[in-house]
Amino acid sequence: MRGIEVKNVSKSFKDTQALRNVSLTFEEGKIYGLLGRNGAGKSTLLNIISNRKYPNEGYVSVDGVPAAENDEALRKMFLINEMNLYPESMRVRDAFKVTKTFYPSFDEEYALKLSEMFELNIKKKIKSLSTGYQSIFRNVLALSVNVPYVFFDEPVLGLDAYHRDLFYRLLIEKYSEEPFTAVISTHLIEEVANVIEEVIIIKKGEILKNQSRDSILENSCTVSGTISQVDAYVSSLPAGAEVIGSDTIGGLKSVYICGDTGSRMPEGLERSAMDLQKLFIQLTSM
Amino acid sequence: MRGIEVKNVSKSFKDTQALRNVSLTFEEGKIYGLLGRNGAGKSTLLNIISNRKYPNEGYVSVDGVPAAENDEALRKMFLINEMNLYPESMRVRDAFKVTKTFYPSFDEEYALKLSEMFELNIKKKIKSLSTGYQSIFRNVLALSVNVPYVFFDEPVLGLDAYHRDLFYRLLIEKYSEEPFTAVISTHLIEEVANVIEEVIIIKKGEILKNQSRDSILENSCTVSGTISQVDAYVSSLPAGAEVIGSDTIGGLKSVYICGDTGSRMPEGLERSAMDLQKLFIQLTSM
């Protein structure tokens, strides 16, 4: 079996249960968005998958083989996050060389080309880079490493709009040339909504949604109208539809709905699409 | 004269000219977006306005009075940015108390209420807060300080989508109750586009745009069609219209235009609105 399987993983730190019995699969050649509030458990999950932290229970397998302490499995994966694995005084160009020794598939020439595109000064020491350029440095590594599973934890933290746009375009270009599995954990949901195919929403250590982006968006909507009309509509909804939130301004109300609302839409009410970020905010606000 | 006036300000560091002859005005009771690439000079400008850095040339006045080394003028302003002015081992609740002694208008009770809404633990030491909670801590200060001029430098860095949404809503609520001048420097342009009235775009230390958001957006558009049609259209544009960028996909081309294009739109071409972030990316990409 190809892909990464996370099976019944739990992890706690001191008095915090970071992950509770998490099971999910990352298939080959797909782009996933891993979405969650600060502290929801995203980074812990990524650290466990890539063997940087150990679960209290459960396991991870890569292409059918248990990943823990398995060098071959670990070299199929690459995680970038705030934990810097390079000595702080190392220069960017030396970090490229070191990466090449661990990952023979690392394309040093491409990394240099990307550095130029992002105006990343390869002579600088890693520790002297700004927040934005730390992110760029990590993204250059991840885009050049050429392994089947790449995990991006907050890849656009501190990046300006032009650099974010460039990153998304390069990721898609790379993926189009040779598909790989990319898992992107980010707070900039609306920007990544067009890049990802699959959405995983994690809340307080548990998986809340694990679905394709399209099916999530098709199965949700906003309905707006006067308070009394909207309330009447909500009370008549079929069992499969769930109201996940509402906003009231003056005498008007909007409700956010997941699931099948049926086709009936009373006159005077307006139904509109929900965007992924709005849906996320509603699902994770409590 | 009320408001903040920045007059012919220049600033250089070593071999970098951070600001070149910058002049602009922040009027009373308006919300400004200060937009620029990483390194464009935004933070330097804000630090100079609030007297944390000194210009090589030019000056800043607050309500008609020179701001440099003028305590009364300085107390009308509050800047939050990555430079932390509090001792690192100070706890959040003690930082509130200290702020109150410097800014008597600081509303401690409101700061505590906001801390609860953002789940900011006021017993924590400032240095132990995560990137996101460092931002939240600074935003709580800025929203509670009640001075006429508040500068937010990257207020949403590291914040999740729910907390960003909450921040924008609280800022608007605060502003509606009692208007003040807010200057928001951010890379999340599209999110802030509905919050700001005025847009200042800074590029390589110079002011590129200084205009209301509405007039900027009304005066820009995207025109798409086949390459030959679009090229013919571009060569016929009046002098007041400027093509600021283009994208080509297959045989189709989109051009991004600022200024008055006139009313003529040849058949087969499609004209659409530009959003602020797209406009920014085009204007600052080179």
Coordinates of C-alpha atoms in Angstrom, one line a residue:
Chain A
M1 CA 0.0 0.0 0.0
R2 CA 1.3 3.4 -1.0
G3 CA 0.7 6.5 1.0
I4 CA 1.1 7.5 4.7
E5 CA -1.2 6.0 7.2
V6 CA -1.6 7.5 10.7
K7 CA -3.4 5.0 12.9
N8 CA -4.9 5.7 16.3
V9 CA -2.3 8.2 17.3
S10 CA -2.6 9.9 20.7
K11 CA -0.1 12.2 22.3
S12 CA -0.1 14.3 25.5
F13 CA 2.2 16.8 27.0
K14 CA 2.1 17.5 30.7
D15 CA -1.6 18.4 31.3
T16 CA -2.5 18.8 27.6
Q17 CA -3.9 16.1 25.3
A18 CA -2.4 17.3 22.0
L19 CA -3.8 14.5 19.9
R20 CA -6.7 12.0 20.6
N21 CA -6.9 8.8 18.6
V22 CA -6.1 10.4 15.2
S23 CA -6.4 8.2 12.2
L24 CA -6.0 9.4 8.6
T25 CA -4.4 8.6 5.3
F26 CA -2.3 10.8 3.0
E27 CA -2.5 9.3 -0.5
E28 CA 0.2 9.5 -3.1
G29 CA 0.3 12.5 -5.3
K30 CA -2.3 14.7 -3.6
I31 CA -2.2 18.1 -2.1
Y32 CA -3.7 18.4 1.4
G33 CA -4.6 21.3 3.5
L34 CA -4.2 20.7 7.2
L35 CA -6.2 23.3 8.9
G36 CA -6.7 24.1 12.6
R37 CA -6.6 26.8 15.2
N38 CA -3.4 27.7 17.1
G39 CA -2.8 24.8 19.5
A40 CA -5.1 22.4 17.7
G41 CA -2.4 19.8 17.3
K42 CA -1.3 20.3 13.6
S43 CA 2.4 20.7 14.4
T44 CA 2.4 17.8 16.8
L45 CA 0.8 15.6 14.2
L46 CA 3.4 16.6 11.6
N47 CA 6.3 16.1 14.0
I48 CA 5.0 12.6 14.9
I49 CA 4.6 11.6 11.3
S50 CA 8.2 12.6 10.5
N51 CA 9.5 10.9 13.6
R52 CA 10.6 14.0 15.4
K53 CA 8.2 13.3 18.3
Y54 CA 6.9 10.0 19.5
P55 CA 3.2 9.2 20.0
N56 CA 2.0 7.8 23.3
E57 CA -0.2 5.4 21.4
G58 CA -0.7 4.5 17.7
Y59 CA 1.7 4.4 14.8
V60 CA 2.6 5.8 11.4
S61 CA 3.4 3.8 8.3
V62 CA 4.9 5.0 5.1
D63 CA 4.1 2.9 1.9
G64 CA 3.0 0.1 4.2
V65 CA 6.1 0.1 6.4
P66 CA 6.2 1.4 10.0
A67 CA 8.0 4.7 10.0
A68 CA 9.4 4.8 13.5
E69 CA 13.2 4.6 13.4
N70 CA 13.1 3.4 9.9
D71 CA 15.6 5.3 7.8
E72 CA 14.3 4.3 4.5
A73 CA 10.7 5.4 5.4
L74 CA 12.0 8.6 6.9
R75 CA 13.9 9.6 3.8
K76 CA 10.7 9.5 1.8
M77 CA 9.4 12.4 3.9
F78 CA 10.5 16.0 4.4
L79 CA 9.1 18.3 7.0
I80 CA 9.7 22.1 7.2
N81 CA 8.6 23.9 10.4
E82 CA 9.8 26.3 13.0
M83 CA 12.2 23.8 14.4
N84 CA 15.4 24.4 12.6
L85 CA 17.5 21.3 12.1
Y86 CA 20.6 23.1 10.9
P87 CA 23.3 24.7 13.1
E88 CA 22.3 28.3 13.5
S89 CA 25.6 29.7 12.3
M90 CA 25.4 27.7 9.1
R91 CA 25.1 29.7 5.8
V92 CA 22.2 29.0 3.4
R93 CA 24.4 27.6 0.7
D94 CA 26.1 25.2 3.1
A95 CA 22.7 24.1 4.3
F96 CA 21.9 23.2 0.7
K97 CA 25.0 21.0 0.5
V98 CA 24.2 19.3 3.8
T99 CA 20.7 18.6 2.6
K100 CA 22.1 17.0 -0.5
T101 CA 24.1 14.5 1.6
F102 CA 20.9 13.4 3.5
Y103 CA 18.6 13.5 0.5
P104 CA 20.4 12.6 -2.7
S105 CA 17.4 13.6 -4.7
F106 CA 17.8 17.2 -3.5
D107 CA 18.2 19.4 -6.6
E108 CA 20.9 21.9 -5.6
E109 CA 20.8 23.8 -8.9
Y110 CA 17.0 24.3 -8.6
A111 CA 17.5 25.5 -5.0
L112 CA 19.9 28.1 -6.2
K113 CA 17.5 29.2 -9.0
L114 CA 14.7 29.5 -6.4
S115 CA 16.9 31.5 -4.1
E116 CA 17.5 34.0 -6.9
M117 CA 13.8 34.2 -7.6
F118 CA 13.0 34.9 -3.9
E119 CA 16.1 37.1 -3.6
L120 CA 17.4 34.9 -0.8
N121 CA 21.0 35.7 -0.1
I122 CA 22.7 32.3 0.1
K123 CA 25.8 33.8 1.8
K124 CA 23.8 34.7 4.9
K125 CA 23.8 32.7 8.1
I126 CA 20.4 31.0 8.7
K127 CA 20.0 32.7 12.1
S128 CA 20.4 36.2 10.6
L129 CA 17.4 35.7 8.2
S130 CA 14.2 37.6 9.0
T131 CA 11.0 35.7 9.8
G132 CA 9.9 36.0 6.2
Y133 CA 13.3 34.8 4.8
Q134 CA 13.4 31.9 7.3
S135 CA 10.2 30.7 5.7
I136 CA 11.6 31.3 2.2
F137 CA 14.7 29.3 3.1
R138 CA 12.6 26.4 4.3
N139 CA 10.3 26.5 1.3
V140 CA 13.3 26.5 -1.1
L141 CA 14.5 23.3 0.7
A142 CA 11.1 21.7 0.5
L143 CA 10.5 22.5 -3.2
S144 CA 13.9 21.2 -4.1
V145 CA 14.1 18.0 -2.1
N146 CA 12.2 15.7 -4.5
V147 CA 10.8 13.1 -2.1
P148 CA 7.3 11.6 -2.3
Y149 CA 5.9 13.2 0.9
V150 CA 6.6 16.9 1.8
F151 CA 5.1 18.6 4.8
F152 CA 4.9 22.4 4.9
D153 CA 4.1 23.7 8.4
E154 CA 3.2 27.4 8.1
P155 CA 5.2 28.0 4.8
V156 CA 4.0 31.6 4.3
L157 CA 4.6 33.0 7.8
G158 CA 6.0 36.5 7.4
L159 CA 5.9 36.4 3.6
D160 CA 4.7 39.4 1.7
A161 CA 1.8 39.0 -0.9
Y162 CA 4.2 38.8 -3.8
H163 CA 6.3 36.0 -2.3
R164 CA 3.2 34.1 -1.2
D165 CA 1.9 34.2 -4.7
L166 CA 5.3 33.1 -6.1
F167 CA 5.4 30.2 -3.6
Y168 CA 1.9 28.9 -4.5
R169 CA 2.7 29.2 -8.2
L170 CA 6.0 27.3 -7.8
L171 CA 4.4 24.6 -5.8
I172 CA 1.7 24.0 -8.4
E173 CA 4.4 24.1 -11.2
K174 CA 6.5 21.5 -9.3
Y175 CA 3.4 19.4 -8.6
S176 CA 2.3 19.5 -12.3
E177 CA 5.7 18.4 -13.5
E178 CA 5.8 15.4 -11.1
P179 CA 3.0 14.9 -8.6
F180 CA 4.0 14.3 -5.0
T181 CA 2.1 14.4 -1.8
A182 CA 2.2 17.9 -0.2
V183 CA 0.6 18.6 3.2
I184 CA 0.2 22.3 3.9
S185 CA -0.6 23.5 7.4
T186 CA -1.5 27.2 7.2
H187 CA -3.6 29.9 8.8
L188 CA -4.1 31.6 5.4
I189 CA -7.0 29.3 4.4
E190 CA -8.6 31.4 1.6
E191 CA -5.3 31.7 -0.2
V192 CA -4.6 28.0 -0.2
A193 CA -8.1 27.0 -1.0
N194 CA -7.4 26.9 -4.7
V195 CA -4.2 24.9 -4.3
I196 CA -5.4 22.1 -2.1
E197 CA -7.6 19.1 -3.2
E198 CA -8.2 17.6 0.2
V199 CA -9.1 19.3 3.5
I200 CA -8.3 18.0 6.9
I201 CA -9.7 20.1 9.8
I202 CA -8.3 19.3 13.2
K203 CA -9.8 20.7 16.4
K204 CA -8.5 20.2 19.9
G205 CA -6.5 17.2 18.9
E206 CA -9.3 15.4 16.9
I207 CA -10.1 15.2 13.2
L208 CA -13.2 17.2 12.5
K209 CA -13.3 17.0 8.7
N210 CA -11.4 14.9 6.3
Q211 CA -12.9 15.4 2.9
S212 CA -12.2 16.8 -0.6
R213 CA -12.4 20.6 -0.8
D214 CA -15.1 20.4 -3.5
S215 CA -17.4 18.2 -1.5
I216 CA -17.0 20.3 1.6
L217 CA -17.9 23.5 -0.3
E218 CA -20.7 21.8 -2.2
N219 CA -22.2 20.7 1.1
S220 CA -22.2 24.0 2.8
C221 CA -24.0 27.3 2.3
T222 CA -25.0 30.6 3.9
V223 CA -28.7 31.5 4.1
S224 CA -29.7 35.1 4.9
G225 CA -33.0 36.9 5.4
T226 CA -35.0 38.5 8.2
I227 CA -34.6 36.9 11.6
S228 CA -38.1 35.4 11.8
Q229 CA -37.9 34.0 8.2
V230 CA -34.4 32.5 8.8
D231 CA -35.5 31.0 12.2
A232 CA -38.5 29.4 10.5
Y233 CA -36.4 28.0 7.8
V234 CA -33.9 26.6 10.2
S235 CA -36.6 24.8 12.2
S236 CA -37.8 23.1 9.0
L237 CA -34.4 21.8 7.9
P238 CA -34.0 18.1 7.3
A239 CA -32.0 16.0 9.8
G240 CA -28.9 15.9 7.5
A241 CA -28.4 19.6 7.7
E242 CA -26.6 21.2 10.6
V243 CA -26.4 24.9 11.5
I244 CA -22.8 25.6 12.5
G245 CA -23.1 29.3 13.2
S246 CA -25.0 32.5 12.7
D247 CA -24.6 36.3 12.6
T248 CA -27.2 38.9 13.3
I249 CA -27.0 42.5 12.1
G250 CA -30.0 44.7 12.8
G251 CA -33.1 42.7 11.8
L252 CA -31.2 40.5 9.5
K253 CA -29.7 37.1 10.1
S254 CA -27.3 34.8 8.3
V255 CA -27.0 31.1 9.2
Y256 CA -24.1 28.9 8.1
I257 CA -25.2 25.4 7.2
C258 CA -23.3 22.1 6.6
G259 CA -25.0 19.1 5.0
D260 CA -28.0 18.6 2.7
T261 CA -30.6 21.4 3.1
G262 CA -32.9 19.9 0.4
S263 CA -33.9 22.0 -2.5
R264 CA -36.7 24.1 -0.9
M265 CA -35.7 27.7 -0.5
P266 CA -38.6 30.0 0.7
E267 CA -39.1 33.3 -1.1
G268 CA -37.3 36.2 0.6
L269 CA -34.3 34.1 1.7
E270 CA -31.0 34.2 -0.1
R271 CA -28.7 31.3 -0.4
S272 CA -25.0 31.8 -1.1
A273 CA -21.8 29.8 -1.2
M274 CA -19.5 29.7 1.8
D275 CA -15.8 30.1 1.3
L276 CA -13.4 27.7 3.1
Q277 CA -12.1 30.2 5.5
K278 CA -15.5 31.3 6.6
L279 CA -16.5 27.7 7.1
F280 CA -13.4 27.0 9.1
I281 CA -14.0 30.0 11.4
Q282 CA -17.6 28.8 12.0
L283 CA -16.5 25.2 12.7
T284 CA -13.7 26.0 15.0
S285 CA -14.9 29.1 16.8
M286 CA -16.0 27.3 20.0
Chain B
M1 CA -3.7 71.4 12.3
R2 CA -4.8 68.0 13.5
G3 CA -3.2 64.8 12.2
I4 CA 0.2 63.5 11.7
E5 CA 2.5 65.0 9.1
V6 CA 5.5 63.3 7.8
K7 CA 7.7 65.8 5.8
N8 CA 10.6 64.9 3.5
V9 CA 11.8 62.1 5.7
S10 CA 14.9 60.1 4.6
K11 CA 16.7 57.4 6.4
S12 CA 19.6 55.2 5.6
F13 CA 21.2 52.2 7.3
K14 CA 24.8 51.3 6.3
D15 CA 24.5 50.7 2.5
T16 CA 20.7 50.7 2.4
Q17 CA 18.5 53.7 1.7
A18 CA 15.4 52.7 3.8
L19 CA 13.3 55.8 3.1
R20 CA 13.7 58.5 0.4
N21 CA 12.1 61.8 0.9
V22 CA 8.8 60.5 2.2
S23 CA 6.0 63.0 2.8
L24 CA 2.5 62.0 3.8
T25 CA -0.3 62.9 6.2
F26 CA -2.4 60.7 8.5
E27 CA -5.7 62.5 9.1
E28 CA -7.7 62.3 12.3
G29 CA -10.2 59.5 12.6
K30 CA -9.3 57.4 9.5
I31 CA -8.1 53.9 9.0
Y32 CA -5.0 53.5 6.8
G33 CA -3.5 50.5 5.2
L34 CA 0.3 50.8 4.9
L35 CA 1.3 48.2 2.3
G36 CA 4.7 47.2 1.0
R37 CA 6.9 44.3 0.3
N38 CA 9.3 42.9 3.0
G39 CA 12.0 45.5 3.3
A40 CA 10.1 48.3 1.6
G41 CA 10.5 50.6 4.6
K42 CA 7.2 50.3 6.4
S43 CA 8.6 49.4 9.8
T44 CA 11.3 52.1 9.5
L45 CA 8.6 54.7 8.8
L46 CA 6.5 53.7 11.7
N47 CA 9.5 53.7 14.0
I48 CA 10.5 57.2 12.9
I49 CA 6.9 58.5 13.4
S50 CA 6.9 57.2 16.9
N51 CA 10.3 58.5 17.7
R52 CA 12.0 55.1 18.1
K53 CA 14.3 55.8 15.3
Y54 CA 15.6 59.2 14.0
P55 CA 15.5 60.3 10.4
N56 CA 18.6 61.6 8.6
E57 CA 16.5 64.3 7.1
G58 CA 12.9 65.6 7.4
Y59 CA 10.6 65.7 10.4
V60 CA 7.3 64.4 11.9
S61 CA 4.7 66.6 13.5
V62 CA 1.7 65.6 15.5
D63 CA -1.3 67.9 15.6
G64 CA 1.0 70.7 14.3
V65 CA 3.7 70.2 16.9
P66 CA 7.1 68.6 16.1
A67 CA 7.1 65.1 17.5
A68 CA 10.8 64.5 18.2
E69 CA 11.6 64.4 21.9
N70 CA 8.2 65.9 22.7
D71 CA 6.5 63.9 25.4
E72 CA 3.1 65.3 24.9
A73 CA 3.1 64.5 21.2
L74 CA 4.5 61.0 21.8
R75 CA 1.7 60.1 24.2
K76 CA -0.8 60.7 21.5
M77 CA 0.7 57.8 19.6
F78 CA 1.0 54.1 20.3
L79 CA 3.0 51.7 18.1
I80 CA 3.0 47.9 18.3
N81 CA 5.6 46.0 16.5
E82 CA 8.1 43.2 16.9
M83 CA 10.3 45.3 19.1
N84 CA 9.1 44.5 22.6
L85 CA 9.4 47.4 25.0
Y86 CA 8.6 45.4 28.1
P87 CA 11.2 43.4 30.1
E88 CA 11.0 39.9 28.8
S89 CA 10.3 38.3 32.1
M90 CA 7.4 40.5 32.8
R91 CA 4.0 38.9 33.0
V92 CA 1.1 40.0 30.7
R93 CA -1.0 41.4 33.6
D94 CA 1.9 43.4 34.9
A95 CA 2.5 44.8 31.4
F96 CA -1.1 46.1 31.5
K97 CA -0.3 47.9 34.8
V98 CA 2.9 49.4 33.4
T99 CA 1.1 50.6 30.3
K100 CA -1.5 52.3 32.5
T101 CA 1.2 54.4 34.2
F102 CA 2.5 55.6 30.8
Y103 CA -0.9 56.0 29.2
P104 CA -3.5 57.1 31.7
S105 CA -6.2 56.5 29.0
F106 CA -5.4 52.8 28.9
D107 CA -8.5 50.8 29.8
E108 CA -7.3 48.0 32.0
E109 CA -10.7 46.4 32.4
Y110 CA -11.2 46.3 28.6
A111 CA -7.7 44.8 28.2
L112 CA -8.7 42.0 30.6
K113 CA -11.9 41.4 28.7
L114 CA -10.1 41.2 25.4
S115 CA -7.6 38.8 27.0
E116 CA -10.4 36.5 27.9
M117 CA -11.9 36.7 24.4
F118 CA -8.6 35.8 22.8
E119 CA -7.8 33.2 25.6
L120 CA -4.6 35.1 26.4
N121 CA -3.3 33.8 29.7
I122 CA -2.4 37.0 31.6
K123 CA -0.3 35.1 34.1
K124 CA 2.2 34.1 31.4
K125 CA 5.5 35.8 30.9
I126 CA 5.6 37.8 27.7
K127 CA 8.7 35.9 26.4
S128 CA 6.9 32.5 26.9
L129 CA 4.1 33.5 24.5
S130 CA 4.0 31.9 21.0
T131 CA 4.3 34.0 17.9
G132 CA 0.6 34.2 17.6
Y133 CA 0.0 35.1 21.2
Q134 CA 2.8 37.8 21.1
S135 CA 0.7 39.4 18.4
I136 CA -2.5 39.0 20.4
F137 CA -0.8 40.6 23.5
R138 CA 0.3 43.6 21.4
N139 CA -3.2 43.9 19.8
V140 CA -4.8 43.9 23.2
L141 CA -2.6 46.8 24.3
A142 CA -3.3 48.7 21.1
L143 CA -7.0 48.3 21.3
S144 CA -7.2 49.3 24.9
V145 CA -4.8 52.3 24.9
N146 CA -7.3 55.0 23.7
V147 CA -4.9 57.4 22.1
P148 CA -5.7 59.3 18.9
Y149 CA -3.0 57.6 16.7
V150 CA -2.4 53.9 16.9
F151 CA 0.0 52.0 14.6
F152 CA -0.3 48.3 14.1
D153 CA 2.8 46.8 12.5
E154 CA 1.9 43.2 11.4
P155 CA -0.9 42.8 13.9
V156 CA -2.0 39.4 12.6
L157 CA 1.4 37.6 12.3
G158 CA 0.9 34.0 13.4
L159 CA -2.8 34.5 14.2
D160 CA -5.3 31.8 13.1
A161 CA -8.2 32.7 10.9
Y162 CA -10.7 32.9 13.9
H163 CA -8.4 35.2 15.8
R164 CA -7.8 37.4 12.8
D165 CA -11.5 37.7 12.2
L166 CA -12.0 38.6 15.9
F167 CA -9.3 41.2 15.7
Y168 CA -10.8 43.0 12.6
R169 CA -14.2 42.9 14.2
L170 CA -13.0 44.4 17.5
L171 CA -11.0 47.1 15.6
I172 CA -14.1 48.1 13.7
E173 CA -16.2 48.1 16.8
K174 CA -13.8 50.2 18.7
Y175 CA -13.5 52.6 15.8
S176 CA -17.3 52.9 15.4
E177 CA -17.7 53.8 19.1
E178 CA -15.0 56.5 19.0
P179 CA -13.1 57.1 15.8
F180 CA -9.3 57.2 16.0
T181 CA -6.5 57.1 13.5
A182 CA -5.4 53.5 12.9
V183 CA -2.5 52.7 10.6
I184 CA -2.2 49.0 9.8
S185 CA 0.9 47.6 8.1
T186 CA 0.2 44.1 7.0
H187 CA 0.9 41.4 4.3
L188 CA -2.6 40.1 4.4
I189 CA -4.0 42.7 2.1
E190 CA -7.2 41.1 0.9
E191 CA -8.3 40.6 4.5
V192 CA -7.7 44.2 5.5
A193 CA -9.2 45.6 2.2
N194 CA -12.7 46.0 3.8
V195 CA -11.3 47.5 7.0
I196 CA -9.2 50.3 5.5
E197 CA -10.4 53.6 3.9
E198 CA -7.0 54.8 2.7
V199 CA -4.2 53.0 1.0
I200 CA -0.5 53.9 1.2
I201 CA 1.8 51.7 -0.9
I202 CA 5.5 52.0 -0.2
K203 CA 8.1 50.6 -2.5
K204 CA 11.8 50.6 -2.0
G205 CA 11.5 53.5 0.5
E206 CA 9.3 55.7 -1.7
I207 CA 5.5 56.3 -1.7
L208 CA 4.0 54.7 -4.7
K209 CA 0.3 55.3 -4.0
N210 CA -1.5 57.4 -1.5
Q211 CA -5.2 57.3 -2.2
S212 CA -8.5 56.1 -1.0
R213 CA -9.1 52.4 -1.4
D214 CA -12.3 53.1 -3.4
S215 CA -10.6 55.4 -5.9
I216 CA -7.7 53.0 -6.4
L217 CA -10.0 50.1 -7.1
E218 CA -12.3 52.2 -9.4
N219 CA -9.3 53.2 -11.4
S220 CA -7.9 49.8 -12.1
C221 CA -9.2 46.7 -14.0
T222 CA -8.2 43.5 -15.6
V223 CA -8.8 43.0 -19.3
S224 CA -8.7 39.5 -20.8
G225 CA -8.9 37.9 -24.2
T226 CA -6.8 36.4 -26.9
I227 CA -3.3 37.6 -27.1
S228 CA -3.7 39.5 -30.3
Q229 CA -6.9 41.1 -29.3
V230 CA -5.5 42.2 -25.9
D231 CA -2.3 43.5 -27.5
A232 CA -4.3 45.5 -30.0
Y233 CA -6.4 46.9 -27.2
V234 CA -3.3 47.9 -25.1
S235 CA -1.7 49.8 -28.0
S236 CA -4.9 51.8 -28.4
L237 CA -5.2 52.8 -24.7
P238 CA -5.3 56.6 -23.9
A239 CA -2.3 58.2 -22.3
G240 CA -3.8 58.2 -18.8
A241 CA -3.9 54.4 -18.7
E242 CA -0.9 52.3 -17.6
V243 CA -0.4 48.6 -18.0
I244 CA 1.2 47.4 -14.8
G245 CA 1.4 43.7 -15.5
S246 CA 0.2 40.8 -17.5
D247 CA -0.3 37.0 -17.4
T248 CA -0.4 34.6 -20.4
I249 CA -2.0 31.2 -20.3
G250 CA -2.0 29.3 -23.6
G251 CA -3.4 31.7 -26.2
L252 CA -5.1 33.9 -23.7
K253 CA -3.8 37.0 -22.0
S254 CA -4.8 39.2 -19.1
V255 CA -3.5 42.7 -18.6
Y256 CA -3.7 44.7 -15.4
I257 CA -4.4 48.4 -16.0
C258 CA -4.3 51.4 -13.7
G259 CA -5.9 54.7 -14.8
D260 CA -8.6 55.8 -17.1
T261 CA -9.1 53.3 -20.0
G262 CA -12.0 55.2 -21.5
S263 CA -15.3 53.5 -22.1
R264 CA -14.5 51.6 -25.3
M265 CA -14.2 47.9 -24.8
P266 CA -13.9 45.8 -28.0
E267 CA -16.1 42.8 -28.5
G268 CA -14.5 39.6 -27.3
L269 CA -12.6 41.2 -24.5
E270 CA -13.6 40.9 -20.9
R271 CA -13.1 43.6 -18.3
S272 CA -13.2 42.7 -14.6
A273 CA -12.4 44.4 -11.3
M274 CA -9.1 44.0 -9.7
D275 CA -8.8 43.2 -6.0
L276 CA -6.4 45.2 -3.8
Q277 CA -4.0 42.3 -3.3
K278 CA -3.7 41.5 -7.0
L279 CA -3.1 45.2 -7.7
F280 CA -0.4 45.3 -5.0
I281 CA 1.4 42.2 -6.3
Q282 CA 1.5 43.7 -9.8
L283 CA 2.6 47.1 -8.6
T284 CA 5.4 45.8 -6.4
S285 CA 6.6 42.7 -8.3
M286 CA 9.6 44.4 -9.9

